[in-house]
mmCIF file of C-alpha atoms in Angstrom:
data_model
loop_
_atom_site.group_PDB
_atom_site.id
_atom_site.type_symbol
_atom_site.label_atom_id
_atom_site.label_comp_id
_atom_site.label_asym_id
_atom_site.label_seq_id
_atom_site.Cartn_x
_atom_site.Cartn_y
_atom_site.Cartn_z
ATOM 1 C CA MET S 115 9.469 1.340 24.558
ATOM 2 C CA ILE S 116 8.976 -1.582 23.071
ATOM 3 C CA LYS S 117 10.670 -3.980 24.335
ATOM 4 C CA ARG S 118 9.071 -3.957 27.325
ATOM 5 C CA ILE S 119 6.399 -4.917 25.602
ATOM 6 C CA SER S 120 7.372 -7.024 23.744
ATOM 7 C CA LEU S 121 8.609 -9.039 26.832
ATOM 8 C CA SER S 122 4.689 -8.131 29.228
ATOM 9 C CA LEU S 123 3.261 -10.206 26.445
ATOM 10 C CA GLY S 124 5.716 -13.104 25.646
ATOM 11 C CA LEU S 125 5.102 -13.354 30.219
ATOM 12 C CA LEU S 126 1.866 -13.662 29.162
ATOM 13 C CA SER S 127 1.510 -15.758 27.099
ATOM 14 C CA GLY S 128 3.500 -18.283 29.378
ATOM 15 C CA ILE S 129 0.982 -17.314 31.757
ATOM 16 C CA LEU S 130 -1.449 -18.587 29.762
ATOM 17 C CA PHE S 131 -0.249 -21.099 29.264
ATOM 18 C CA THR S 132 0.727 -22.400 32.839
ATOM 19 C CA GLY S 133 -2.608 -20.873 34.411
ATOM 20 C CA ASN S 134 -3.973 -24.469 33.162
ATOM 21 C CA PRO S 135 -2.060 -26.741 35.793
ATOM 22 C CA VAL S 136 -3.476 -29.862 33.472
ATOM 23 C CA ASN S 137 -0.316 -31.552 35.153
ATOM 24 C CA ALA S 138 -1.381 -31.305 38.797
ATOM 25 C CA ASP S 139 -0.916 -34.940 40.986
ATOM 26 C CA ILE S 140 -3.384 -33.920 43.088
ATOM 27 C CA PRO S 141 -6.862 -36.352 43.016
ATOM 28 C CA LEU S 142 -9.776 -34.095 42.290
ATOM 29 C CA THR S 143 -13.366 -35.287 41.894
ATOM 30 C CA PRO S 144 -14.609 -33.900 38.491
ATOM 31 C CA VAL S 145 -16.880 -30.897 38.679
ATOM 32 C CA SER S 146 -19.850 -32.258 35.832
ATOM 33 C CA PRO S 147 -20.468 -28.559 34.486
ATOM 34 C CA ALA S 148 -23.472 -26.743 35.178
ATOM 35 C CA SER S 149 -24.619 -27.132 30.741
ATOM 36 C CA SER S 150 -24.316 -30.314 29.875
ATOM 37 C CA THR S 151 -27.461 -31.022 28.966
ATOM 38 C CA VAL S 152 -27.130 -28.339 26.546
ATOM 39 C CA PRO S 153 -28.259 -29.140 23.189
ATOM 40 C CA GLN S 154 -25.468 -30.353 20.291
ATOM 41 C CA THR S 155 -26.299 -27.291 18.276
ATOM 42 C CA ILE S 156 -25.617 -24.635 21.041
ATOM 43 C CA SER S 157 -23.176 -25.074 21.759
ATOM 44 C CA GLN S 158 -22.300 -25.644 17.820
ATOM 45 C CA ALA S 159 -23.133 -21.543 17.761
ATOM 46 C CA SER S 160 -22.179 -20.426 20.284
ATOM 47 C CA THR S 161 -18.274 -21.601 18.647
ATOM 48 C CA SER S 162 -18.539 -21.035 15.399
ATOM 49 C CA SER S 163 -18.034 -17.483 15.044
ATOM 50 C CA ASN S 164 -15.671 -15.327 15.457
ATOM 51 C CA ILE S 165 -15.686 -13.626 18.935
ATOM 52 C CA LYS S 166 -13.690 -12.097 20.620
ATOM 53 C CA LEU S 167 -12.686 -8.162 21.773
ATOM 54 C CA LEU S 168 -13.222 -4.800 19.898
ATOM 55 C CA LEU S 169 -11.293 -1.794 20.043
ATOM 56 C CA GLU S 170 -14.355 -0.443 20.370
ATOM 57 C CA ASP S 171 -14.857 -2.212 23.507
ATOM 58 C CA LEU S 172 -12.477 -0.305 25.475
ATOM 59 C CA PRO S 173 -11.330 2.956 27.371
ATOM 60 C CA GLU S 174 -10.394 5.246 25.030
ATOM 61 C CA GLY S 175 -6.626 6.375 24.674
ATOM 62 C CA PHE S 176 -6.112 1.944 23.861
ATOM 63 C CA GLN S 177 -5.017 1.342 20.019
ATOM 64 C CA GLU S 178 -4.254 -2.400 18.376
ATOM 65 C CA LEU S 179 -0.828 -3.033 18.559
ATOM 66 C CA PRO S 180 2.669 -2.764 16.142
ATOM 67 C CA PRO S 181 2.026 -5.014 13.193
ATOM 68 C CA GLU S 182 5.299 -6.388 14.400
ATOM 69 C CA LEU S 183 4.810 -7.181 18.058
ATOM 70 C CA THR S 184 1.043 -8.112 16.654
ATOM 71 C CA THR S 185 3.483 -10.991 14.926
ATOM 72 C CA SER S 186 5.848 -11.636 17.632
ATOM 73 C CA LEU S 187 2.748 -12.270 20.185
ATOM 74 C CA ALA S 188 1.376 -15.304 16.916
ATOM 75 C CA SER S 189 4.152 -16.405 17.171
ATOM 76 C CA GLN S 190 4.037 -16.744 20.338
ATOM 77 C CA PHE S 191 1.117 -18.926 21.128
ATOM 78 C CA ARG S 192 2.762 -21.210 17.992
ATOM 79 C CA LEU S 193 5.253 -21.720 19.248
ATOM 80 C CA LEU S 194 2.674 -23.401 22.535
ATOM 81 C CA THR S 195 0.105 -24.571 20.122
ATOM 82 C CA GLN S 196 0.445 -28.155 21.084
ATOM 83 C CA GLN S 197 1.613 -27.547 24.987
ATOM 84 C CA PHE S 198 -2.864 -26.088 24.489
ATOM 85 C CA LYS S 199 -3.329 -28.907 22.017
ATOM 86 C CA GLU S 200 -2.618 -31.575 25.654
ATOM 87 C CA ALA S 201 -4.705 -29.979 27.450
ATOM 88 C CA ASN S 202 -7.387 -30.103 24.716
ATOM 89 C CA LEU S 203 -7.389 -26.158 24.321
ATOM 90 C CA ASN S 204 -6.821 -24.963 21.222
ATOM 91 C CA PRO S 205 -6.725 -21.097 21.392
ATOM 92 C CA GLU S 206 -7.454 -19.103 18.713
ATOM 93 C CA ASN S 207 -8.948 -15.534 18.251
ATOM 94 C CA LEU S 208 -6.713 -13.890 20.035
ATOM 95 C CA PHE S 209 -7.085 -9.665 20.649
ATOM 96 C CA ALA S 210 -4.247 -7.660 22.185
ATOM 97 C CA PHE S 211 -4.079 -3.829 23.183
ATOM 98 C CA VAL S 212 -2.255 -1.374 24.238
ATOM 99 C CA ASN S 213 -2.312 2.221 25.933
ATOM 100 C CA PRO S 214 0.942 3.669 24.818
ATOM 101 C CA GLU S 215 1.068 6.271 27.478
ATOM 102 C CA SER S 216 0.108 4.242 31.189
ATOM 103 C CA PHE S 217 1.743 1.270 29.477
ATOM 104 C CA GLN S 218 -1.380 -1.401 29.989
ATOM 105 C CA ILE S 219 -2.042 -4.210 28.001
ATOM 106 C CA VAL S 220 -5.294 -6.006 27.910
ATOM 107 C CA LEU S 221 -4.534 -9.696 25.969
ATOM 108 C CA GLY S 222 -6.962 -12.675 25.972
ATOM 109 C CA PHE S 223 -7.714 -14.958 23.769
ATOM 110 C CA THR S 224 -12.184 -17.155 23.236
ATOM 111 C CA SER S 225 -11.819 -21.321 21.472
ATOM 112 C CA PRO S 226 -14.275 -23.717 21.020
ATOM 113 C CA LEU S 227 -13.997 -27.220 23.325
ATOM 114 C CA ASN S 228 -15.784 -30.200 22.179
ATOM 115 C CA GLU S 229 -18.388 -31.357 24.553
ATOM 116 C CA GLN S 230 -17.135 -34.070 25.891
ATOM 117 C CA ASP S 231 -13.952 -31.096 27.426
ATOM 118 C CA TRP S 232 -16.088 -29.555 29.632
ATOM 119 C CA VAL S 233 -15.691 -31.965 32.617
ATOM 120 C CA ASN S 234 -11.901 -32.121 31.865
ATOM 121 C CA PHE S 235 -11.256 -28.272 32.135
ATOM 122 C CA ASP S 236 -14.274 -27.598 35.016
ATOM 123 C CA THR S 237 -12.310 -29.122 37.756
ATOM 124 C CA ASN S 238 -8.817 -27.637 35.878
ATOM 125 C CA VAL S 239 -10.820 -24.568 37.040
ATOM 126 C CA GLN S 240 -11.278 -25.990 40.280
ATOM 127 C CA GLN S 241 -8.041 -26.803 40.723
ATOM 128 C CA LEU S 242 -7.234 -23.448 40.221
ATOM 129 C CA GLN S 243 -8.850 -22.278 43.126
ATOM 130 C CA GLN S 244 -6.887 -24.086 46.135
ATOM 131 C CA PRO S 245 -3.824 -23.319 48.080
ATOM 132 C CA GLU S 246 -1.423 -26.188 47.325
ATOM 133 C CA ILE S 247 -2.555 -26.230 43.295
ATOM 134 C CA GLN S 248 -2.010 -22.077 43.271
ATOM 135 C CA GLN S 249 1.806 -22.138 44.144
ATOM 136 C CA LEU S 250 2.455 -25.287 41.166
ATOM 137 C CA LEU S 251 0.967 -22.991 39.522
ATOM 138 C CA VAL S 252 3.676 -20.217 40.255
ATOM 139 C CA SER S 253 6.500 -22.323 40.637
ATOM 140 C CA GLN S 254 5.830 -23.728 37.077
ATOM 141 C CA LEU S 255 5.566 -19.415 36.395
ATOM 142 C CA LYS S 256 9.371 -18.574 37.196
ATOM 143 C CA GLN S 257 10.155 -22.174 35.963
ATOM 144 C CA ARG S 258 8.585 -20.401 33.027
ATOM 145 C CA LEU S 259 10.310 -17.381 33.177
ATOM 146 C CA GLN S 260 14.240 -18.444 33.588
ATOM 147 C CA GLY S 261 14.757 -17.570 30.349
ATOM 148 C CA MET S 262 12.471 -14.977 29.271
ATOM 149 C CA GLY S 263 15.238 -11.790 31.079
ATOM 150 C CA GLU S 264 15.083 -9.993 34.050
ATOM 151 C CA ILE S 265 11.138 -11.328 35.151
ATOM 152 C CA ASN S 266 10.229 -11.473 38.403
ATOM 153 C CA VAL S 267 6.809 -13.385 40.666
ATOM 154 C CA LEU S 268 6.556 -11.302 44.124
ATOM 155 C CA GLU S 269 3.134 -12.339 44.728
ATOM 156 C CA TYR S 270 0.185 -14.560 43.870
ATOM 157 C CA LYS S 271 -3.144 -13.477 44.907
ATOM 158 C CA PRO S 272 -6.889 -15.197 44.722
ATOM 159 C CA LEU S 273 -9.736 -13.461 43.302
ATOM 160 C CA PRO S 274 -12.597 -14.640 44.226
ATOM 161 C CA GLN S 275 -14.845 -12.114 43.406
ATOM 162 C CA LEU S 276 -13.576 -14.241 39.902
ATOM 163 C CA ASN S 277 -15.066 -17.657 40.488
ATOM 164 C CA ASN S 278 -18.713 -17.349 40.244
ATOM 165 C CA PHE S 279 -19.096 -15.871 36.274
ATOM 166 C CA ALA S 280 -20.503 -17.834 33.783
ATOM 167 C CA ASP S 281 -20.704 -21.332 33.950
ATOM 168 C CA THR S 282 -17.067 -21.932 35.166
ATOM 169 C CA SER S 283 -14.739 -19.694 36.240
ATOM 170 C CA THR S 284 -11.809 -18.589 38.249
ATOM 171 C CA GLY S 285 -8.903 -15.356 38.179
ATOM 172 C CA PHE S 286 -6.342 -14.394 39.868
ATOM 173 C CA THR S 287 -3.177 -11.246 40.193
ATOM 174 C CA LEU S 288 -0.232 -11.398 39.806
ATOM 175 C CA GLY S 289 2.502 -9.114 41.523
ATOM 176 C CA ILE S 290 5.397 -8.893 38.875
ATOM 177 C CA ASP S 291 9.529 -6.962 38.740
ATOM 178 C CA MET S 292 10.292 -6.670 34.876
ATOM 179 C CA GLU S 293 13.901 -5.064 34.375
ATOM 180 C CA GLY S 294 13.053 -2.965 37.860
ATOM 181 C CA THR S 295 9.803 -2.256 36.557
ATOM 182 C CA PRO S 296 7.167 -2.842 39.362
ATOM 183 C CA LEU S 297 4.040 -4.124 37.356
ATOM 184 C CA GLN S 298 0.347 -6.052 38.425
ATOM 185 C CA LEU S 299 -0.987 -9.118 36.546
ATOM 186 C CA ASP S 300 -4.453 -10.107 36.389
ATOM 187 C CA MET S 301 -6.415 -12.087 34.928
ATOM 188 C CA ALA S 302 -9.867 -14.209 34.884
ATOM 189 C CA THR S 303 -10.030 -17.836 32.648
ATOM 190 C CA PHE S 304 -14.222 -18.975 32.607
ATOM 191 C CA ARG S 305 -16.136 -21.124 30.391
ATOM 192 C CA ARG S 306 -19.664 -20.120 28.734
ATOM 193 C CA GLY S 307 -21.281 -23.560 26.636
ATOM 194 C CA GLY S 308 -18.895 -24.921 24.475
ATOM 195 C CA MET S 309 -16.423 -21.574 24.354
ATOM 196 C CA ILE S 310 -14.043 -20.958 26.727
ATOM 197 C CA ALA S 311 -11.425 -17.810 27.140
ATOM 198 C CA PHE S 312 -9.025 -16.335 28.785
ATOM 199 C CA THR S 313 -8.522 -12.682 29.523
ATOM 200 C CA GLY S 314 -5.059 -10.932 31.483
ATOM 201 C CA VAL S 315 -4.920 -7.009 31.960
ATOM 202 C CA MET S 316 -1.279 -5.652 33.741
ATOM 203 C CA TYR S 317 -0.305 -2.602 34.353
ATOM 204 C CA VAL S 318 1.786 -0.936 36.394
ATOM 205 C CA ASN S 319 2.137 -1.897 40.743
ATOM 206 C CA GLY S 320 -0.129 0.619 42.166
ATOM 207 C CA GLN S 321 -1.339 2.618 39.254
ATOM 208 C CA MET S 322 -4.960 2.395 38.877
ATOM 209 C CA PRO S 323 -6.205 -0.036 35.548
ATOM 210 C CA LEU S 324 -7.605 1.436 33.598
ATOM 211 C CA ILE S 325 -10.349 -1.624 32.797
ATOM 212 C CA GLN S 326 -10.579 -3.939 35.810
ATOM 213 C CA VAL S 327 -10.032 -8.515 34.148
ATOM 214 C CA GLY S 328 -13.558 -8.891 35.121
ATOM 215 C CA ASP S 329 -15.052 -5.714 33.134
ATOM 216 C CA VAL S 330 -12.937 -7.182 30.283
ATOM 217 C CA ALA S 331 -14.322 -11.061 31.433
ATOM 218 C CA GLN S 332 -18.017 -9.829 30.982
ATOM 219 C CA LYS S 333 -17.761 -7.947 27.847
ATOM 220 C CA LEU S 334 -16.002 -11.395 25.796
ATOM 221 C CA ASP S 335 -18.553 -13.067 27.690
ATOM 222 C CA SER S 336 -21.927 -10.921 26.720
ATOM 223 C CA ARG S 337 -20.468 -11.251 23.256
ATOM 224 C CA ILE S 338 -20.249 -15.012 23.707
ATOM 225 C CA VAL S 339 -23.674 -14.582 24.833
ATOM 226 C CA GLN S 340 -24.997 -12.152 21.693
ATOM 227 C CA ARG S 341 -23.251 -14.226 19.153
ATOM 228 C CA SER S 342 -24.671 -17.360 20.422
ATOM 229 C CA ALA S 343 -28.252 -16.536 20.993
ATOM 230 C CA GLN S 344 -27.696 -14.172 17.703
ATOM 231 C CA SER S 345 -27.392 -17.889 16.133
ATOM 232 C CA TYR S 346 -30.256 -20.218 18.401
ATOM 233 C CA PRO S 347 -33.612 -21.553 15.562
ATOM 234 C CA ALA S 348 -36.014 -19.028 17.614
ATOM 235 C CA GLY S 349 -37.359 -21.448 20.455
ATOM 236 C CA LEU S 350 -34.132 -21.787 21.740
ATOM 237 C CA ALA S 351 -33.376 -18.139 22.275
ATOM 238 C CA ASN S 352 -34.322 -17.868 26.074
ATOM 239 C CA HIS S 353 -32.528 -20.880 26.547
ATOM 240 C CA GLN S 354 -30.940 -19.878 29.525
ATOM 241 C CA PHE S 355 -26.410 -22.306 29.249
#
């Protein structure tokens, strides 16, 4: 079980990076963020705190990862840090939980994003909704998995119900064969003001996930909104961003 969880976390780490196809050579017209008129004080307030999911946000049966796996996951993300910086993304506020009975994993992170980088992020999200970019993502993912053992991507499907969430968002699901075990990975990424977030739920193919990735994203978005509201000046508490 420990080995399989470790492989799963490595897979998730790779997907969190390849889910942002910053090197895709497909021209698109950048989309101006809906929240680009938000005062800078608000965007700073929304990114100044440690925002992540807690164990209490998940159904009963989930638990925090064992220390050795947490250390391994943190190491994997440190190796990816430079790549994220090149993409103007620097993962912070990492969270990861596992339900050992059903072998389901919930993982994600939030990270502040400079206002000048919002358009780039929103354009990348728009790219992820296009079939040609989706094929590129799968190709990049397969390349990254070559050195991770017997892990194969079987299918890719978009989750269009996650395309109109927060300020900008998208989602997808992957069918995976891991050493003969069929798994499903659902992912959602979004931006709320000056904070971006990635969330992932992995579970055995054919099982019903104990929590949907959309619910994970909603809970995380609520924490971002609540923390930002606590930081607003009184006169801005009801500002829509």
